[in-house]
CSV table of C-alpha atoms in Angstrom, one decimal:
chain,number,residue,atom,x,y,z
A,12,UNK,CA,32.7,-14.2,1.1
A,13,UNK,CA,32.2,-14.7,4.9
A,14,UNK,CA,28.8,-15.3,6.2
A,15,UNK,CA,28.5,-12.3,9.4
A,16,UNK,CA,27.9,-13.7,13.0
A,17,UNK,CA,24.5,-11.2,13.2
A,18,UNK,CA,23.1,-13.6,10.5
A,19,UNK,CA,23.3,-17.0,12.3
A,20,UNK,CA,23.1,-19.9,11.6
A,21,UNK,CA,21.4,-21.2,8.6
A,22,UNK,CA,17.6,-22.3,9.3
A,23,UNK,CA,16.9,-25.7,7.3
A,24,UNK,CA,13.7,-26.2,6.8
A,25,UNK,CA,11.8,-27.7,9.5
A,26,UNK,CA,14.1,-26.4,12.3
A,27,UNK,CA,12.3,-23.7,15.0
A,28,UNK,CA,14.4,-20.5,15.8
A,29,UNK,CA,14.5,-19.8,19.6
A,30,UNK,CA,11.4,-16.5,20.0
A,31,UNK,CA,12.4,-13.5,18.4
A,32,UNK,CA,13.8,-10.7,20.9
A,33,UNK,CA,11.5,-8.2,22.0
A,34,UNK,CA,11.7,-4.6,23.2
A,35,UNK,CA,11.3,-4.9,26.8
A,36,UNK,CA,12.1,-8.5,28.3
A,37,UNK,CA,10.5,-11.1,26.5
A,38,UNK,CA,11.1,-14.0,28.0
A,39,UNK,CA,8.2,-14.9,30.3
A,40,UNK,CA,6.3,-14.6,27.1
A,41,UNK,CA,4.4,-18.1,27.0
A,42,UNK,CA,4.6,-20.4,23.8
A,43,UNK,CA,0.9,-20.1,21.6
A,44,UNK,CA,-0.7,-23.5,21.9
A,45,UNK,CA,-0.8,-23.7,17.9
A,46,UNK,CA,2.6,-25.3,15.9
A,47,UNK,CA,2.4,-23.0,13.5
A,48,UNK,CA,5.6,-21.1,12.5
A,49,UNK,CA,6.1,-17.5,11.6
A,50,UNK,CA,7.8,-16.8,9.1
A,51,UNK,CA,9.4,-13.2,8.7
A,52,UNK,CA,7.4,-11.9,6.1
A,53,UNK,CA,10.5,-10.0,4.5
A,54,UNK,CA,13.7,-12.1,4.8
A,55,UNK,CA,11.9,-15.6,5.2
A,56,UNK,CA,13.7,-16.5,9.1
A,57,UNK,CA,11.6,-18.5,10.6
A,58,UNK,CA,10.2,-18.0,14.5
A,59,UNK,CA,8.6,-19.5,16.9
A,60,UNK,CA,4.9,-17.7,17.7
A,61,UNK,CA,5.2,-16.1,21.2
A,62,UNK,CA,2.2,-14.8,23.2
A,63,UNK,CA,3.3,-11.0,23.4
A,64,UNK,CA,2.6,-8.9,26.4
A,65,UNK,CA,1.2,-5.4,25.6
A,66,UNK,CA,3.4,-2.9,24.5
A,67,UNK,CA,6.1,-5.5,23.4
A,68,UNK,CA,7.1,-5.7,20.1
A,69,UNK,CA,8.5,-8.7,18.2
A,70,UNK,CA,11.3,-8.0,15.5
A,71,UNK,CA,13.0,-10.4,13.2
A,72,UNK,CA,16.1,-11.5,14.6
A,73,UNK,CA,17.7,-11.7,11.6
A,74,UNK,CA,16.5,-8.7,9.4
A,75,UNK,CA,15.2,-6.4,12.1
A,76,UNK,CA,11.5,-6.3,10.3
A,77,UNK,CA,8.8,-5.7,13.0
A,78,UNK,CA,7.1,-8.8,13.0
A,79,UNK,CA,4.7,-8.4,15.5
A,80,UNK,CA,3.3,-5.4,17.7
A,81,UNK,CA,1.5,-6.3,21.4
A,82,UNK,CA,-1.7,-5.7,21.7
A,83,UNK,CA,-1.8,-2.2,23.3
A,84,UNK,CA,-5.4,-1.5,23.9
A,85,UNK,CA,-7.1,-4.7,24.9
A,86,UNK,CA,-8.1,-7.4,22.7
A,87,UNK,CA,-11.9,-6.2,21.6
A,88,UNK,CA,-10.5,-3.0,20.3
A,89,UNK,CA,-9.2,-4.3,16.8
A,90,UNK,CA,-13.1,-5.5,16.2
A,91,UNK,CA,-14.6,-2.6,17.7
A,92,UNK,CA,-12.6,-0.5,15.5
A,93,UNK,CA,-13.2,-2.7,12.3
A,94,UNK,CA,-17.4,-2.6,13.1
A,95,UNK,CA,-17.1,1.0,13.4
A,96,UNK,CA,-15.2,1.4,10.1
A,97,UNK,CA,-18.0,-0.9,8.6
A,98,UNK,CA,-20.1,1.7,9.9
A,99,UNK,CA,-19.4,4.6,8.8
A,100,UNK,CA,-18.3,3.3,5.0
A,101,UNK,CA,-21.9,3.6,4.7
A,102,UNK,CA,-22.4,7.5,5.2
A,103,UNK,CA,-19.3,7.9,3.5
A,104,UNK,CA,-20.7,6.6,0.6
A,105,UNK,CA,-23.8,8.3,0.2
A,106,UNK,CA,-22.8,11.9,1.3
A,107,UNK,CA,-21.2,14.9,-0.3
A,108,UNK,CA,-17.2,15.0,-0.1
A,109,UNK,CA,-16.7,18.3,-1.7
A,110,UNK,CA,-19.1,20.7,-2.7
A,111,UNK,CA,-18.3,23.2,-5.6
A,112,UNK,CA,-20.1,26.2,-6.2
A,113,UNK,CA,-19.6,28.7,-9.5
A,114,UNK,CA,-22.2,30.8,-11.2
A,115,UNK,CA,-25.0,30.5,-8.8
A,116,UNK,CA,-24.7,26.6,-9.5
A,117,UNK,CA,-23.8,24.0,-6.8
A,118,UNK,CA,-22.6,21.0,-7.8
A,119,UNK,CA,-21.8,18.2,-4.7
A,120,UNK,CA,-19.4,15.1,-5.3
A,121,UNK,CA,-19.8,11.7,-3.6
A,122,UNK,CA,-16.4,9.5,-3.1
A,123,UNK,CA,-18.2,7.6,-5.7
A,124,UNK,CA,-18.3,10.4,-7.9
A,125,UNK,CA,-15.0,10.4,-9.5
A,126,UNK,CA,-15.6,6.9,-10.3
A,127,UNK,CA,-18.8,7.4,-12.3
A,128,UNK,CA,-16.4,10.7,-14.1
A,129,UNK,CA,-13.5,8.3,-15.4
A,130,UNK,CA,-16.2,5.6,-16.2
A,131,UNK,CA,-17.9,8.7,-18.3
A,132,UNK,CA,-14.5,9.4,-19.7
A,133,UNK,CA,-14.0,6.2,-21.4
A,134,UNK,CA,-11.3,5.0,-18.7
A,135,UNK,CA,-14.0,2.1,-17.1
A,136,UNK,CA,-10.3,0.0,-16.5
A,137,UNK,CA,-9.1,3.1,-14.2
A,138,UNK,CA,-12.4,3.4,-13.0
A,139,UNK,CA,-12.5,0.0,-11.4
A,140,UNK,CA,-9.4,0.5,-10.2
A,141,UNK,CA,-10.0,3.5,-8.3
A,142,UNK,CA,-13.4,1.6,-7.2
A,143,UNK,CA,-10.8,-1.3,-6.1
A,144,UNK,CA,-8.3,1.0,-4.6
A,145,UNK,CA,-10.5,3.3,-3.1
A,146,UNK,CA,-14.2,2.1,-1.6
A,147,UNK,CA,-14.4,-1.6,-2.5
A,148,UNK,CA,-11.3,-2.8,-1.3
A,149,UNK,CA,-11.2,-0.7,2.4
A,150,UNK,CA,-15.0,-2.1,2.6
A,151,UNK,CA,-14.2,-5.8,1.7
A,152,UNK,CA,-10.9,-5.2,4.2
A,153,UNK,CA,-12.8,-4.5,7.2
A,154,UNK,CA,-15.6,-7.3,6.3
A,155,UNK,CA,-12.9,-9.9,6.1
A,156,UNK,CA,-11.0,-8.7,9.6
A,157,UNK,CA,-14.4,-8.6,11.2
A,158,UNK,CA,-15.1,-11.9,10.2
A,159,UNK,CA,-11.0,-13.5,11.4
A,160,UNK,CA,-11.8,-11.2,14.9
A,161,UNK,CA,-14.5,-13.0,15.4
A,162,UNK,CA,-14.1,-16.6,14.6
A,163,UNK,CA,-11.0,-15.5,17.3
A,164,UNK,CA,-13.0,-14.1,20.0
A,165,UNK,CA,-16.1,-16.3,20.0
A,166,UNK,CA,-13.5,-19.4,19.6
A,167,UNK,CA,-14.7,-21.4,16.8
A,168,UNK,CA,-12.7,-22.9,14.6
A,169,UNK,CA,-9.4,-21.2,13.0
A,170,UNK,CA,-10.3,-19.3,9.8
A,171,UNK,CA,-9.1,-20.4,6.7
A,172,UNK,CA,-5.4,-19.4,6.2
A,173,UNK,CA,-6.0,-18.6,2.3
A,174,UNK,CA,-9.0,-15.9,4.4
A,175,UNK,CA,-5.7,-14.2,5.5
A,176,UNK,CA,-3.7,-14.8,3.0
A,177,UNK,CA,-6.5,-12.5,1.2
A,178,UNK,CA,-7.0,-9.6,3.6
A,179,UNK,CA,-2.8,-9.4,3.2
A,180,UNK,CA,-2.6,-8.8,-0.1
A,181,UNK,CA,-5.8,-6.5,-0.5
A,182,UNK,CA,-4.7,-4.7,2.5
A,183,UNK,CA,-1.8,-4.0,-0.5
A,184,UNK,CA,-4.4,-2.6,-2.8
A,185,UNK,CA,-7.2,-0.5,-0.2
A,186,UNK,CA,-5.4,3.2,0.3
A,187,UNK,CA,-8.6,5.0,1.2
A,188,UNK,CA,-5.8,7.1,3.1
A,189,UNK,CA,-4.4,7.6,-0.2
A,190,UNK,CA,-7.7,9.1,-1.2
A,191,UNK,CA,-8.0,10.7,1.7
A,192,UNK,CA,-4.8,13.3,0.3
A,193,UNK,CA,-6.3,13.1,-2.7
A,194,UNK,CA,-9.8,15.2,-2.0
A,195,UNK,CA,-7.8,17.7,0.5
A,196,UNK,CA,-5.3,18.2,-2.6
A,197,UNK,CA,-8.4,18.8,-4.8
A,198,UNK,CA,-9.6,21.2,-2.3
A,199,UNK,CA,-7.0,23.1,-2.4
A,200,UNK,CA,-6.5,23.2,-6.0
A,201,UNK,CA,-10.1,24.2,-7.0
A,202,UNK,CA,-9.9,26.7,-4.3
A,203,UNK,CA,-9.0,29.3,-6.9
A,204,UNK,CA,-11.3,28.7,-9.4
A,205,UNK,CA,-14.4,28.0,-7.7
A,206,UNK,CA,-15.9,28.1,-4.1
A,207,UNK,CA,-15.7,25.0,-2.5
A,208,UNK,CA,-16.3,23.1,0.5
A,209,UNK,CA,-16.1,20.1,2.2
A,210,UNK,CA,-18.4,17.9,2.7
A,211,UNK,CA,-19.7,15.5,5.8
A,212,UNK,CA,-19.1,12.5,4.0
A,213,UNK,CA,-15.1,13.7,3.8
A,214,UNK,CA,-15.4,13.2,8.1
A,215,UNK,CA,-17.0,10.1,7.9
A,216,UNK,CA,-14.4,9.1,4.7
A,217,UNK,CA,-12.1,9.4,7.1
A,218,UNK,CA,-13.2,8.3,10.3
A,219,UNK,CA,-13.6,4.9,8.0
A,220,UNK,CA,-9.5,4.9,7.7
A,221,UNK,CA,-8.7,6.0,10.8
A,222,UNK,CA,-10.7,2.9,12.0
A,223,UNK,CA,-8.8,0.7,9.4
A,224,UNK,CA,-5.4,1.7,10.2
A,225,UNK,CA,-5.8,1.0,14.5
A,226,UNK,CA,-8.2,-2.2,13.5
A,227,UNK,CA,-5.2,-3.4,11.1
A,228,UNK,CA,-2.4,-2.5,13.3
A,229,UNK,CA,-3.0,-5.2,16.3
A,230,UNK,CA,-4.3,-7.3,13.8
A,231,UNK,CA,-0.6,-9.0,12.6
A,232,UNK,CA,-0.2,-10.8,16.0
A,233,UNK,CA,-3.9,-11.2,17.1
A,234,UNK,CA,-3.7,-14.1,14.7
A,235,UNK,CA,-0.1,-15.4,13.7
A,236,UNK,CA,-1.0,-17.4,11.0
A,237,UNK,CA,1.7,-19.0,9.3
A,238,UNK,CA,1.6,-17.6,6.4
A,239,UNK,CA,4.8,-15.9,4.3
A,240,UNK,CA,4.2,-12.9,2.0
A,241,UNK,CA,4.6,-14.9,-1.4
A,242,UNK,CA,1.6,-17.0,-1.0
A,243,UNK,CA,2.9,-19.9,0.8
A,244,UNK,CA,1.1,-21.3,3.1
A,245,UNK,CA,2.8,-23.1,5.9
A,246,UNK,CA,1.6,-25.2,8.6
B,9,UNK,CA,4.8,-15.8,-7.6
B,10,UNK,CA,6.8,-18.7,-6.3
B,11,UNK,CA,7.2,-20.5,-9.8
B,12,UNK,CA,8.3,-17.3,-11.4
B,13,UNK,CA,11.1,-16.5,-8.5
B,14,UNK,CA,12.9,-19.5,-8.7
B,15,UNK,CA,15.0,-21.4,-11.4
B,16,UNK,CA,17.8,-20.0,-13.8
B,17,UNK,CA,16.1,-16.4,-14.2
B,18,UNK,CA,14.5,-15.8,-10.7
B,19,UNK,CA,14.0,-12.3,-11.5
B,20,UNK,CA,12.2,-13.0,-15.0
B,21,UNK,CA,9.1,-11.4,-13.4
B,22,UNK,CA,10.5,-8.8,-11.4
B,23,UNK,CA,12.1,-7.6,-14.3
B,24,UNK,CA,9.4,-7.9,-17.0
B,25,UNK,CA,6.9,-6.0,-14.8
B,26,UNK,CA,9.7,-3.2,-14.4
B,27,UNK,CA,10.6,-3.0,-17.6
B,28,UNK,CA,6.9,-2.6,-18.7
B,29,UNK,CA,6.9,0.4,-16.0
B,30,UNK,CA,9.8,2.3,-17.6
B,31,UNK,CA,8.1,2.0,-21.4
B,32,UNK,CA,4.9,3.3,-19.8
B,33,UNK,CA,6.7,5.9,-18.1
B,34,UNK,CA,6.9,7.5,-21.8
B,35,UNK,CA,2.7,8.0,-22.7
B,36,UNK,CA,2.2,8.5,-18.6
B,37,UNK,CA,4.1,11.6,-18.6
B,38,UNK,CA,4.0,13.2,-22.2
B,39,UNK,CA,0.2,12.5,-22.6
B,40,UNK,CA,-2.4,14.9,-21.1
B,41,UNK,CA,-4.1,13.5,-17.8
B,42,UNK,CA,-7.0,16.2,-17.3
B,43,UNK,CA,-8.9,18.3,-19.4
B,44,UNK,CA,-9.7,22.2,-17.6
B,45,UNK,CA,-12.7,24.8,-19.2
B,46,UNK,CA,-13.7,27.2,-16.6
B,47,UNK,CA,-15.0,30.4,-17.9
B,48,UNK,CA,-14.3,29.0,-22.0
B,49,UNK,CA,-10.9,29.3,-20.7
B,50,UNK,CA,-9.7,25.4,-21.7
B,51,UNK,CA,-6.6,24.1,-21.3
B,52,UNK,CA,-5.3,20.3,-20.7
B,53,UNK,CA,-2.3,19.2,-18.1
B,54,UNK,CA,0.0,16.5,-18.2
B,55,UNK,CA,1.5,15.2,-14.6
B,56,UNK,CA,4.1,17.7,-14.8
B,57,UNK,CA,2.1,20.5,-16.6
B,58,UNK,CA,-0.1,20.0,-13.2
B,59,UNK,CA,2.4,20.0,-10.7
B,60,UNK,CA,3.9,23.5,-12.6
B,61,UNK,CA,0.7,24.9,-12.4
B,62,UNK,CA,-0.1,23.9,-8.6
B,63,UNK,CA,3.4,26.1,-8.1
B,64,UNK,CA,2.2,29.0,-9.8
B,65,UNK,CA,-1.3,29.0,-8.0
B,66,UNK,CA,1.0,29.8,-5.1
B,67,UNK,CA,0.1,26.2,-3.3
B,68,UNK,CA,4.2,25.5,-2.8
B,69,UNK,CA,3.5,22.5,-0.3
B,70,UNK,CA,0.5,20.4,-2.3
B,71,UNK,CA,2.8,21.2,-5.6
B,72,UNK,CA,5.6,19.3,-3.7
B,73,UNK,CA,3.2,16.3,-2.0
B,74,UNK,CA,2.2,15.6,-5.6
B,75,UNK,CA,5.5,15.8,-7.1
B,76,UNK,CA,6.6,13.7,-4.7
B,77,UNK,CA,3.9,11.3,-5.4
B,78,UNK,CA,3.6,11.2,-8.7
B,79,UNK,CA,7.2,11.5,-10.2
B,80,UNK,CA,9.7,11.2,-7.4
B,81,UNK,CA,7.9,8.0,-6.1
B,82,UNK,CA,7.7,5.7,-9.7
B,83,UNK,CA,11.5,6.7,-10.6
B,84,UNK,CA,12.8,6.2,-6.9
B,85,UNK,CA,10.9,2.2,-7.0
B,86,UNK,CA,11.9,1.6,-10.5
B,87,UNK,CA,15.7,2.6,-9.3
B,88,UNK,CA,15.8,0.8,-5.8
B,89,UNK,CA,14.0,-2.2,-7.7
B,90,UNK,CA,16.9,-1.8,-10.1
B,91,UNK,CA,19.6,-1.8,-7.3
B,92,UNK,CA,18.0,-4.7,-5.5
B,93,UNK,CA,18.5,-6.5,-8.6
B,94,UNK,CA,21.9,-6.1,-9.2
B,95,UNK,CA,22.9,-6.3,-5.6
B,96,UNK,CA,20.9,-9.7,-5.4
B,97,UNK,CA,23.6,-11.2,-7.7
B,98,UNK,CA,26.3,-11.5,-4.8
B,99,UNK,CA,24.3,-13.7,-2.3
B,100,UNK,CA,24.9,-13.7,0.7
B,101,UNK,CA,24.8,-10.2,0.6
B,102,UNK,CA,26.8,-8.4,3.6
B,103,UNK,CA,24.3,-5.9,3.6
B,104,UNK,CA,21.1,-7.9,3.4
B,105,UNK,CA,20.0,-6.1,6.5
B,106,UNK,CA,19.9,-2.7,4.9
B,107,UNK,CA,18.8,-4.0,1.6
B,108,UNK,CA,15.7,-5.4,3.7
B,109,UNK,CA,14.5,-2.1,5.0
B,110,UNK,CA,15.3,-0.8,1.4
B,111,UNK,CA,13.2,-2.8,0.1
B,112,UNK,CA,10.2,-2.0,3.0
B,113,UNK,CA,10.4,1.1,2.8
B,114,UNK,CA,9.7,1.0,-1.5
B,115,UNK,CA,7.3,-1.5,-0.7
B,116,UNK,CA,5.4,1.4,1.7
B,117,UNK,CA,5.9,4.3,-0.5
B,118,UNK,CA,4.5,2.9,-3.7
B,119,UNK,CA,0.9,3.3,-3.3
B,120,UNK,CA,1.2,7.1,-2.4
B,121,UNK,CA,1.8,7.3,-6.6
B,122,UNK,CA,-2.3,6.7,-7.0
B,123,UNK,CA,-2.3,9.8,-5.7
B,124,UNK,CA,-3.0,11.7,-9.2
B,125,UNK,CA,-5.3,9.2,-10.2
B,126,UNK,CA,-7.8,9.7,-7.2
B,127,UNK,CA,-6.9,13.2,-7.7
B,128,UNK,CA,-8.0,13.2,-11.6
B,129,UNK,CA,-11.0,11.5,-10.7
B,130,UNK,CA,-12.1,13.7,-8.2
B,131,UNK,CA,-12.1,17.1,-9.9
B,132,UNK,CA,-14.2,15.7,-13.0
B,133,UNK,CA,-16.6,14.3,-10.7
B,134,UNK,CA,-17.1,17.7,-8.9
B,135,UNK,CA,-16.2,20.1,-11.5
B,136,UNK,CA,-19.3,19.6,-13.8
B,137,UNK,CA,-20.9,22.6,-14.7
B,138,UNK,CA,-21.9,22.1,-18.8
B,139,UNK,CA,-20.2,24.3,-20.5
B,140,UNK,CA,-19.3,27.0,-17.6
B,141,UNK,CA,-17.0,24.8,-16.4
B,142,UNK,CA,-15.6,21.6,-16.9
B,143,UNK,CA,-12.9,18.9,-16.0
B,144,UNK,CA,-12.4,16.2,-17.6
B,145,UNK,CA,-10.1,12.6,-17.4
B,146,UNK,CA,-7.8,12.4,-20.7
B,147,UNK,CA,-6.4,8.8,-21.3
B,148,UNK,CA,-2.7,9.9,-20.1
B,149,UNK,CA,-4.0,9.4,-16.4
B,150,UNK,CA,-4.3,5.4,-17.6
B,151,UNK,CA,-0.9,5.2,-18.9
B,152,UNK,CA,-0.1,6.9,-16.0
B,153,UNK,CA,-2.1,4.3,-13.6
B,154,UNK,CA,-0.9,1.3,-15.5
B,155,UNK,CA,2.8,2.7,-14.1
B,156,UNK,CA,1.8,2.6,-10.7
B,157,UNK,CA,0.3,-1.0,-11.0
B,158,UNK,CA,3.1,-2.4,-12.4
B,159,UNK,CA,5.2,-0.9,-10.3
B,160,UNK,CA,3.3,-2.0,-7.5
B,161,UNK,CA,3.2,-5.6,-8.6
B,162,UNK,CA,7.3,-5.2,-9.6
B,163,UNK,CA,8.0,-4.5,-6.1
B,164,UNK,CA,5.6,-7.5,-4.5
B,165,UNK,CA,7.2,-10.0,-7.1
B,166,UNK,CA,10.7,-9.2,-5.8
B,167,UNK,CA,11.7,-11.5,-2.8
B,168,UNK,CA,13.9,-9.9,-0.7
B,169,UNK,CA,15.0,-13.2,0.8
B,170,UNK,CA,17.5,-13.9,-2.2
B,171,UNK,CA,19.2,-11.6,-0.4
B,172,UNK,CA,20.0,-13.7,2.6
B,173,UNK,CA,21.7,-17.2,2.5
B,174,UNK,CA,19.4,-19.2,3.0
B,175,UNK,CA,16.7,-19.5,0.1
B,176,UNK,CA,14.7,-22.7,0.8
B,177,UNK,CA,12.6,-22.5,-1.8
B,178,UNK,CA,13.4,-23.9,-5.3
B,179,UNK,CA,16.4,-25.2,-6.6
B,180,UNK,CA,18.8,-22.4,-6.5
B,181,UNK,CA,22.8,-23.1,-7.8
B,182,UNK,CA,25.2,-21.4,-5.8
């Protein structure tokens, strides 16, 4: 078996790979200060870190993963986006989601409130996990990007690469979007049955990952820290 | 992770936490998830069961987003994760670069299968009106949840890198 040309040359250890090809020309793209290498978090090719210009995209040159997206609204926006989902996790907390009403009797449901009903049920394991899954984890999220944003912007010292090594893999386990499908399927099911409606806390639920999602999508490249997908840490 | 990936079985994980999947496929789907009485009308749903009955309610688009979800979803990762496996024996693999965006594209689907467990949660928590109506979580929905965990953590603990020639880490024979 014959290795193909697209694959290039094997990378030993060590050895830099010229800066991965972007979208629109990416060569005046100046060289980050920092030694660190990237490493393609899916097939393992390693890069050189490139300052990207906004709207440019860095893909692996060897498996084609996106590695990197420019930053496309100015710099402040991931943190103003991650405060504001900070923000309204609170609300969306503490009011209704849903409310059902049957019988004369109104009954209202917090995102916590499923929770506390599998807890009730005997299931405390999937109750945690939902608790993980669906309010701790999005919560902790944002409070740990806030925190890398900021040791960025106000230029103290480089956070801790096992910080980001964290907020990778819980961004794995936090799908408040997930959650988000959930309640709109449970609308629509209970629709029948009894009369139901949503809630504030639902648009505040949702502002929440609507904030995530923009916050953690510059967030890849805002800091390129050297750090593969199966825990290594290399620098 | 990196201990378990390497060596003469570097899919001993990848395979154990798939393999544990596919036996709690079994209780996940044949056990009741949700417990309904509305009206001392009482009946209790497995995952199927649910889906069946979100058809006949008329709702044909949320009875496909859940299927999709909550069956489709666990047997198409526990299949690709299968195919991965096998084609991870001939290394270097022509099509690595497919294979690669297989394997992102499981790895971005899978957590659309907690669907039915938010879902499950959600209508006890609102549907509690003593005994005029009720829902309640039955313990198939943590068979069920245990699938999507471990095929969650099946698909992290596969490194798609032993599909492309080089693999730096360990000490792989050719």
């Amino acid at each position: 078996m014959h290795s193909r040309a697209e694959s290039g040359p094997p990378a030993p250890a060590g050895i830099k790979n010229p800066p991965p090809p972007s979208d629109e020309s990416g060569d005046e793209s100046e060289r980050l200060p920092s030694d660190g290498r990237f490493i393609c978090r899916l097939c393992g090719y390693e890069h050189q870190p490139v300052r990207l210009a906004r709207g440019e995209r860095a893909v692996c040159a060897r498996c084609g993963a996106t590695l990197a997206k420019g930053v496309r609204d100015g710099a402040d926006v991931p943190l103003a986006f991650a405060i504001t989902g900070l923000i309204f996790a609170l609300p969306a907390a503490v009011l209704p989601v849903l409310t059902a009403s049957k019988f004369g009797n109104e009954h209202s449901a917090l995102i916590l409130s499923g929770v506390a009903a599998l807890s009730h049920g005997g299931l405390q394991p999937i109750a945690m996990l939902v608790l993980i899954c669906g309010i701790l984890g999005p919560v902790v999220l944002l409070a740990i990007l806030i925190a890398l944003l900021l040791t960025t912007r106000l230029g103290a010292a480089p956070p801790p690469a096992a910080l980001f090594l964290f907020a990778q893999q819980l961004s794995r386990w936090a799908m408040p979007e997930v959650h988000v499908l959930a309640v709109l399927v449970a609308f629509a099911k209970l629709g029948d049955l009894v009369t139901i409606s949503i809630g504030p806390g639902l648009w505040f639920y949702g502002g929440m990952v609507l904030s995530i999602v923009i916050a953690w999508r510059s967030f890849d490249l805002e800091i390129p820290a050297p750090v593969s997908r199966h825990g290594e840490v290399i620098s | 992770m990196s201990s378990a990936s390497s060596g003469r079985f570097p899919h001993a994980r990848v395979v154990a936490l798939a393999a544990s999947a596919v036996v709690m496929l079994v209780p996940a789907n044949l056990l009741p998830v949700i417990s309904t009485n509305i009206s001392g009308e009482a009946r209790t749903d497995t995952i199927y069961s649910g889906i069946v009955g979100l058809w006949q309610q008329g709702l044909w688009g949320i009875a496909a987003i859940v299927f999709t979800a909550s069956i489709l979803v666990p047997f198409l990762k526990l299949a690709g994760l299968t195919s991965l496996l096998i084609a991870s024996h001939w290394r270097p693999n022509r099509h690595a670069r497919q294979l690669t965006r297989f394997y992102a594209g499981l790895d971005f689907i899978g957590r659309w299968s907690m669907l039915d467990v938010f879902l499950v949660g959600l209508l006890s928590g609102l549907v509690q009106f003593g005994s005029l109506a009720s829902i309640e979580p039955r313990p198939g929905i943590a068979a069920f949840a245990t699938v999507v965990v471990l095929t969650m953590l099946a698909t992290q603990s596969f490194d798609p890198r032993v599909l492309w020639p080089t693999h730096q880490r360990g000490s792989l024979t050719p």
